[in-house]
Each structure stands twice: as structure tokens, then as C-alpha cells.
XYZ file of C-alpha atoms in Angstrom:
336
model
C 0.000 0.000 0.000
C 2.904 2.513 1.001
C 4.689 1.754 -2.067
C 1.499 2.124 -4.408
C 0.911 5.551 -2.117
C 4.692 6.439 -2.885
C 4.888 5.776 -6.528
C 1.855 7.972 -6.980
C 4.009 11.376 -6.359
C 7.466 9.978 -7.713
C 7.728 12.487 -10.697
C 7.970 9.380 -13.667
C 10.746 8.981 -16.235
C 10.489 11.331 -19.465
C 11.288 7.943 -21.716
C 9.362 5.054 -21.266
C 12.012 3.071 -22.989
C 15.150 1.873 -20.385
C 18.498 2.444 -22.424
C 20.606 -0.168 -22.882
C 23.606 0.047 -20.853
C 26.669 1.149 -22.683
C 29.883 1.964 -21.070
C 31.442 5.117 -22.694
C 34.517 4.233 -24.763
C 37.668 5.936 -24.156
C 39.706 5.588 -27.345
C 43.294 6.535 -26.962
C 46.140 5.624 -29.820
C 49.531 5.216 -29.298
C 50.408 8.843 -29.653
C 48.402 9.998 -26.742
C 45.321 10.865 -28.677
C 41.519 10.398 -27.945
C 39.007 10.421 -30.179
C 36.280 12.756 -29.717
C 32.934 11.970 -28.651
C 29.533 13.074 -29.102
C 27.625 13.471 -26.392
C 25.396 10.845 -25.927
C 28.663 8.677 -26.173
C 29.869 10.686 -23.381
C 26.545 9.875 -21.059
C 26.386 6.278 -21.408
C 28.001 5.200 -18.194
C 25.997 4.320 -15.762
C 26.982 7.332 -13.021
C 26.484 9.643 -15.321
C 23.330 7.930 -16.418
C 22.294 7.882 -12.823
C 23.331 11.572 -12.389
C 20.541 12.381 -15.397
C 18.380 10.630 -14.342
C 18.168 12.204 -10.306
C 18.399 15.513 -11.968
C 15.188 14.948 -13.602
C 13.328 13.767 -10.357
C 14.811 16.548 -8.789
C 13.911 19.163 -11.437
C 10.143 21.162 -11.513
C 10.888 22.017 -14.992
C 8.263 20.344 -17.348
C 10.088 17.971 -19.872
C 10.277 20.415 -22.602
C 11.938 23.343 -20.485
C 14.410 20.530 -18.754
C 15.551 19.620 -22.198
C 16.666 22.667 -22.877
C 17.844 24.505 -19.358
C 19.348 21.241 -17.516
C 20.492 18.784 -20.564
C 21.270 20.750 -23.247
C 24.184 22.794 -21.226
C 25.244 19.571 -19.670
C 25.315 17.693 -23.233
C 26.944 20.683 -24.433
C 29.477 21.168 -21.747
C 30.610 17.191 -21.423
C 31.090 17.752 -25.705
C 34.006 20.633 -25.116
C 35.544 18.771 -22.526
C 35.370 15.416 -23.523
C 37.743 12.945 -20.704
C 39.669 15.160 -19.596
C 40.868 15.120 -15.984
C 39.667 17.629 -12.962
C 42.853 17.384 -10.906
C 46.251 15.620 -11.719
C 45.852 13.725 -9.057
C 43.022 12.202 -6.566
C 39.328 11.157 -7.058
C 38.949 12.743 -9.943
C 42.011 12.340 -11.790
C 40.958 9.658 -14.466
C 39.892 9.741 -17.809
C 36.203 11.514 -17.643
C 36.761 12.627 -13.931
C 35.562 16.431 -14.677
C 32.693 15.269 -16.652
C 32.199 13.040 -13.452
C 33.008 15.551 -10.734
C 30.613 18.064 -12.567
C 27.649 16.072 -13.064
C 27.917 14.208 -9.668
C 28.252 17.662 -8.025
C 25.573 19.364 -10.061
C 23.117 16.528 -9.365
C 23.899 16.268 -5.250
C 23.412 20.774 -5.224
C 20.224 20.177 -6.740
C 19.207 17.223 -4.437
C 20.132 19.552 -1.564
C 18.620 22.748 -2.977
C 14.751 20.848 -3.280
C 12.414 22.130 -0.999
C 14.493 25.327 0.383
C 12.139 28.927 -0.775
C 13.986 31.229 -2.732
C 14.694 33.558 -2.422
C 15.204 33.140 1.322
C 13.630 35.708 3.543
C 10.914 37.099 0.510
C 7.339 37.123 0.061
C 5.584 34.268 -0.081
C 4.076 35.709 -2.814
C 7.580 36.137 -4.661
C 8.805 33.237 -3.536
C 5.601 31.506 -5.724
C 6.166 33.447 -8.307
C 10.638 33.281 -8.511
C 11.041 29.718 -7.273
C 11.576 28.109 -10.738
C 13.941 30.149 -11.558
C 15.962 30.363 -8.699
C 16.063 26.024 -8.261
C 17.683 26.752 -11.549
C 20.125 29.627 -10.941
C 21.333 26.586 -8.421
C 21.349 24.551 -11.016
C 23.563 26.523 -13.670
C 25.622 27.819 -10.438
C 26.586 24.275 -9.762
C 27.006 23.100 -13.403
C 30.046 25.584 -13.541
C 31.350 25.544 -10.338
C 34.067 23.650 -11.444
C 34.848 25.844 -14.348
C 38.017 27.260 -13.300
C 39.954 24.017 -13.208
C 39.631 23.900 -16.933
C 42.662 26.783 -16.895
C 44.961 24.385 -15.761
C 44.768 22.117 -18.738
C 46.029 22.821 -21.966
C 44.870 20.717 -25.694
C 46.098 20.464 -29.100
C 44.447 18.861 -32.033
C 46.132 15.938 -34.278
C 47.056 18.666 -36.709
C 48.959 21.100 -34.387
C 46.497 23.210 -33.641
C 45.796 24.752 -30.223
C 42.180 23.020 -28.611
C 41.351 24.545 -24.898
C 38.952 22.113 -22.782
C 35.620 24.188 -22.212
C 35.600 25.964 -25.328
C 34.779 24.076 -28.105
C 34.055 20.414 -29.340
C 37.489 19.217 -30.737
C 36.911 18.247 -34.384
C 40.083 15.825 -34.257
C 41.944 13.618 -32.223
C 43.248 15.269 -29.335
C 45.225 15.338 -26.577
C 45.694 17.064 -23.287
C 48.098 17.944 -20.393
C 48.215 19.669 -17.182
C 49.902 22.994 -17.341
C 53.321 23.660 -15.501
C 51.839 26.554 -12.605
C 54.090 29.195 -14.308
C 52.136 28.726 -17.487
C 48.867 28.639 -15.773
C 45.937 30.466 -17.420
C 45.915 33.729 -15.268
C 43.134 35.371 -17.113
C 39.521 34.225 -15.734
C 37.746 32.152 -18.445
C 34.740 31.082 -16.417
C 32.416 33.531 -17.459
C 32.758 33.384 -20.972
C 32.298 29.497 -20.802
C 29.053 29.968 -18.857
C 28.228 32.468 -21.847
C 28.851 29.781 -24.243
C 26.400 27.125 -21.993
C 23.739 29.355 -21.402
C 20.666 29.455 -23.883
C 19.232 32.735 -25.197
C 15.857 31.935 -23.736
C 17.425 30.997 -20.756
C 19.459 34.248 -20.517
C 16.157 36.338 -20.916
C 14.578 34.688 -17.827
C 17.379 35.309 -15.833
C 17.563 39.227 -16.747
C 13.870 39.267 -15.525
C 15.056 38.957 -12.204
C 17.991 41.139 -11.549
C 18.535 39.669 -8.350
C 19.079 36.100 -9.911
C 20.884 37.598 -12.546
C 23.319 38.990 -9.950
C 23.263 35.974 -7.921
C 24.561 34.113 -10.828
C 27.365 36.883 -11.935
C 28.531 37.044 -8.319
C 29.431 33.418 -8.593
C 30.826 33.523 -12.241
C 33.220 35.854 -11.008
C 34.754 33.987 -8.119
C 32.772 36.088 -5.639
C 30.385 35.234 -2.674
C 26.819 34.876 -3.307
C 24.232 37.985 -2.521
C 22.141 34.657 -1.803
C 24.519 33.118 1.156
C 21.924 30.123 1.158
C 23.075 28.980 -2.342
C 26.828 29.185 -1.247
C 26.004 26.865 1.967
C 24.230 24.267 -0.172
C 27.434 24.419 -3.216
C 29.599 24.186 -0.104
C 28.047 21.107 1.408
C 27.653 19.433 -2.503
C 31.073 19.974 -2.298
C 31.974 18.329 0.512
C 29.981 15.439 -0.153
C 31.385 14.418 -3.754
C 34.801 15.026 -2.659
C 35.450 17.998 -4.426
C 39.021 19.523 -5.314
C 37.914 22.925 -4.796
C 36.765 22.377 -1.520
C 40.581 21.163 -0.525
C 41.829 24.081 -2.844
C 43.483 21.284 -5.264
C 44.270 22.254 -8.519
C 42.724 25.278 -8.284
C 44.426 27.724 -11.398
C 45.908 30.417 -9.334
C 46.564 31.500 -5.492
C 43.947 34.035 -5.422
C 41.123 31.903 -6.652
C 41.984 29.540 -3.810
C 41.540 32.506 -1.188
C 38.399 33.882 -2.532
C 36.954 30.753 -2.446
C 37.977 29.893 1.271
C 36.940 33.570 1.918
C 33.935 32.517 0.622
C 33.249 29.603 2.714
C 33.863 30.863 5.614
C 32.375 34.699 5.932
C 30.270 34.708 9.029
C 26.783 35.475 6.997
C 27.622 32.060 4.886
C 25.041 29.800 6.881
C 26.004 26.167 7.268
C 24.532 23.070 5.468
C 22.822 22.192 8.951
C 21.798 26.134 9.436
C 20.356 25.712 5.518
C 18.559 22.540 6.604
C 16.435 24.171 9.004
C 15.333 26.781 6.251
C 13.612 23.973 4.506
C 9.981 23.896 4.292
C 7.511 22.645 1.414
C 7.498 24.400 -1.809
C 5.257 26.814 -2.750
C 3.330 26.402 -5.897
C 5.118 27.948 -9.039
C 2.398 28.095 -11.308
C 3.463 31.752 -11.666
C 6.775 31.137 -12.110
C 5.805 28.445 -14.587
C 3.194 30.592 -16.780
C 5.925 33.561 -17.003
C 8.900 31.370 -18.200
C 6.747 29.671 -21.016
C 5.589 33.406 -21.889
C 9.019 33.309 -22.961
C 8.120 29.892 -25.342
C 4.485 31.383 -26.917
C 6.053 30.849 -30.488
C 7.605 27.517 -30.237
C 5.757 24.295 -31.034
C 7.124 22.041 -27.876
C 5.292 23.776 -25.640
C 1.636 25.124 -25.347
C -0.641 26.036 -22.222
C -2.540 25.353 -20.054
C 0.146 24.615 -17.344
C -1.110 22.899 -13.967
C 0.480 23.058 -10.436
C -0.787 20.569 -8.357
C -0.924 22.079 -4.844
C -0.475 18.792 -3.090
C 2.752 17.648 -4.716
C 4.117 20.445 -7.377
C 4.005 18.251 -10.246
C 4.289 20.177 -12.738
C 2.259 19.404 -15.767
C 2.519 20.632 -19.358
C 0.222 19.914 -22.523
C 2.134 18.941 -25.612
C 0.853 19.443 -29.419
C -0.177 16.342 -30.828
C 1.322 14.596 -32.688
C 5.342 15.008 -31.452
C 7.122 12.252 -30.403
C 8.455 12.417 -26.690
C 12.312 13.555 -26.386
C 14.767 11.757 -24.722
C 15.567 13.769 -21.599
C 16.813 10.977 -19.108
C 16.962 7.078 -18.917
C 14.328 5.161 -17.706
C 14.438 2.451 -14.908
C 17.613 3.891 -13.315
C 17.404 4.369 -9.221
C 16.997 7.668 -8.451
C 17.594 9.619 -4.729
């Protein structure tokens, strides 16, 4: 009976079809080189298959707008950095470990960030009408948290030319090596990237708010959060995956390392335990909903009406006949 009662608010898969499992393929020839990847490639083992799949449960986003805010950048993103490393060393020093490290992060901030109102301390009323959006300024604040230890690596193509991880999708065989520290990148790349990651539509949302929008530039550039809530629950993902940041490994350059300790430890940051007792059941964002597909009026995916369900915030969204459902994350994987 429990489970029947249980299964009847679990937010279901977007594909009814379970994936067969694939383990991604690191091809490396006897020069050093890899071969690049396309993305789905890249999302075929079973963490990161996992990691899609709890970001979907986690997500209010109906299928349509998850597609392109949470997947797309992350699809994106894994493409222009293909296996490359995190750290030279540690947890995350394998083939794939920032592609690991990011999604696992990204998936465990989002976890965490479920149920907390944003923004903290507003009107109920705003807090219906913003909490969409900021669930996802967590989300895109976590996704390139990890940004800056891309300046540490350096790539080159098969054919000589110059490929930096983050940037672009390497049309050849690459390869890739940790720079020496006194050729470190000392120039912060982190915001263009996000630039790069960010859809248009998406970018027009976030300029709606101005406080989200500064939320999200605070954090771009390195500095603490005008939302100290969202730092406490990056801080505690971080802990909890392991992450290099956190120990100040590998990070690009002495002064990122500060600012980021800085960061973590300012008085008004509130602790993950402090952030836990913030929590209390979403409000509806029906709102919040109806003003972000304002944004989608034009576009065939998605058409109203749009229902929030005040007893579990299911978001629910009416497709046009006739389109086949996309493939947003894997069926029959466990989710937390």
C-alpha cells in the first residue's frame, strides 16, 4: 500500500524506454590521442546515467523546459571537454573525472537545494512566483562551479592546432596535459564558458530577475553569493562528492583559492545544517511556470494550459499532438 501511495508522487521517467547500458569508450592511440565523442557517447556510463536521471526527479521544470535549461548545457558542456581530468591527481584524476566531478556535483546541489524557498527571507508571494527560476540559478551555479579548473589544462588537435577544454568540441583527435603553474591560465575564463552554456531563452529569464541575474554573476566571477543560502548548499555538494575545490586542489591560481575559502567561511555564509532548518515545502510555481513559457508562446514544444498541483508540485505541461516524446533521461535507473 505505502509503495502504491509512494509511486503515486514519484515524478515518472520522461522515456518510457530503459536504455541499454553502454559503457562510454575511451579511445586513446599510441600517440596519446583520444578520439572525440559526441555526447550521448559521453553519457552512457551508468553514473552519469544515474546523475541524469536524479536531476530529472529533482527538477520542476516540465520535460520540454528541462531539455533545454538542464540537458542541453550539460550535453553541451561534457562535448568541449570530452575525458579530460579535474585534478592531476586524486578522485577525480581519471579519464572523464571532470565530466564526473561536474555532473555528480551538479546533481547532489540540486538534491540539496529541493524544498528550500527562494529567495530566502521574501514574500511568499515572490517566492511563488521566482522559485523556478531560482532552483535553476542553483542549477547553472553548480554546473560551472568547477569551471576554473579547466585553466589548468592545456589541448592540441592531431594537426597542431591549439584546442582549450571548455571551449569548443574538438573536431580531431586530441590530446591534453596539465599545465606547468608558471604557465597557468591567469586570465579568468569562467564567465565566458558559462556564456557559451547558457541558452538565449534561458538568458532572458534570468535578466527578468535582476537579483538572480546577480546571484549568478557574483558566482561567475569567483565572488560570494548575494544569496549566502546557495553558497552553503554548493559548499556542502562539495563536501559530499569530494570535491578539489573544496581542498583548494588544482585550483588555477593563489587568489582563486583565497576567494573561495573567503567565501566559505564569511560569518553570513550559513552552514549546510543552518540551511537545513530553512527547509519547508514548496510553494506552488504556477506563476513562475506561466511567465517562463511566456518566454516559449512561439515555439511548437510547448503550449498552455500549465497545472500546479498544490499537493505535490508536479508540474504538468500539454504537448501538441502529434510530437514524439524527447529523450531527456533514462528510464528504470534508481533515483535519490
Amino acid at each position: 500500500m505505502f509503495q502504491r501511495f509512494k509511486s503515486h508522487f514519484a515524478r515518472q521517467p520522461a522515456t518510457p524506454q530503459k536504455l541499454p547500458e553502454q559503457q562510454s569508450e575511451v579511445i586513446r592511440d599510441s600517440r596519446g590521442y583520444f578520439r572525440p565523442q559526441s555526447a550521448d557517447e559521453l553519457l552512457a556510463t551508468s553514473l552519469r546515467r544515474q546523475c541524469l536521471q536524479q536531476l530529472w526527479q529533482n527538477s520542476a521544470l516540465p520535460e520540454g523546459l528541462y531539455q533545454r535549461f538542464y540537458l542541453a548545457p550539460v550535453k553541451q558542456l561534457l562535448g568541449s571537454v570530452q575525458q579530460v581530468p579535474a585534478t592531476p591527481e586524486g578522485d577525480w584524476s581519471g579519464a572523464g573525472g571532470f565530466a564526473d566531478l561536474t555532473l555528480k556535483f551538479t546533481t547532489c546541489a540540486v538534491r540539496l537545494a529541493k524544498g528550500h524557498l527562494f529567495p530566502p527571507g521574501a514574500a511568499p508571494e515572490t517566492q511563488a512566483a521566482q522559485s523556478l527560476l531560482w532552483q535553476t540559478v542553483v542549477f547553472w551555479g553548480a554546473l560551472f562551479y568547477h569551471l576554473p579548473l579547466l585553466r589548468q589544462l592545456d589541448g592540441e588537435l592531431e594537426d597542431g592546432h591549439h584546442w582549450q577544454p571548455g571551449v569548443c568540441i574538438p573536431g580531431k583527435l586530441f590530446r591534453f596535459r596539465f599545465r606547468t603553474p608558471e604557465n597557468a591560465l591567469t586570465v579568468p575564463q569562467e564567465a565566458l564558458l558559462a556564456a557559451g552554456l547558457l541558452p538565449e531563452k534561458a538568458l532572458m529569464w534570468l535578466v527578468s530577475v535582476p537579483e538572480a541575474w546577480h546571484c549568478l554573476m557574483l558566482h561567475l566571477n569567483g565572488r560570494p553569493s548575494s544569496v549566502p543560502l546557495i553558497d552553503a548548499l554548493l559548499q556542502d555538494a562539495a563536501g559530499q562528492v569530494h570535491s578539489p575545490w573544496v581542498k583548494q586542489g588544482g585550483v588555477p591560481t593563489a587568489a582563486e583559492a583565497a576567494l573561495a575559502s573567503e567565501a566559505g567561511t564569511r560569518p553570513e555564509t550559513q552552514s549546510a545544517a543552518s540551511a537545513n532548518a530553512m527547509k519547508s515545502p514548496s510553494p506552488s510555481t504556477a506563476d513562475d511556470t506561466r511567465t517562463l513559457l511566456s518566454l516559449f508562446q512561439s515555439n511548437d514544444e510547448v503550449s498552455s494550459p500549465v497545472n500546479a498541483n498544490e499537493n505535490d508540485n508536479d508540474l504538468k505541461i500539454s504537448k501538441r499532438t502529434g510530437r514524439p516524446s524527447e529523450n531527456v533521461a533514462p528510464a528504470g535507473e534508481e533515483s535519490s
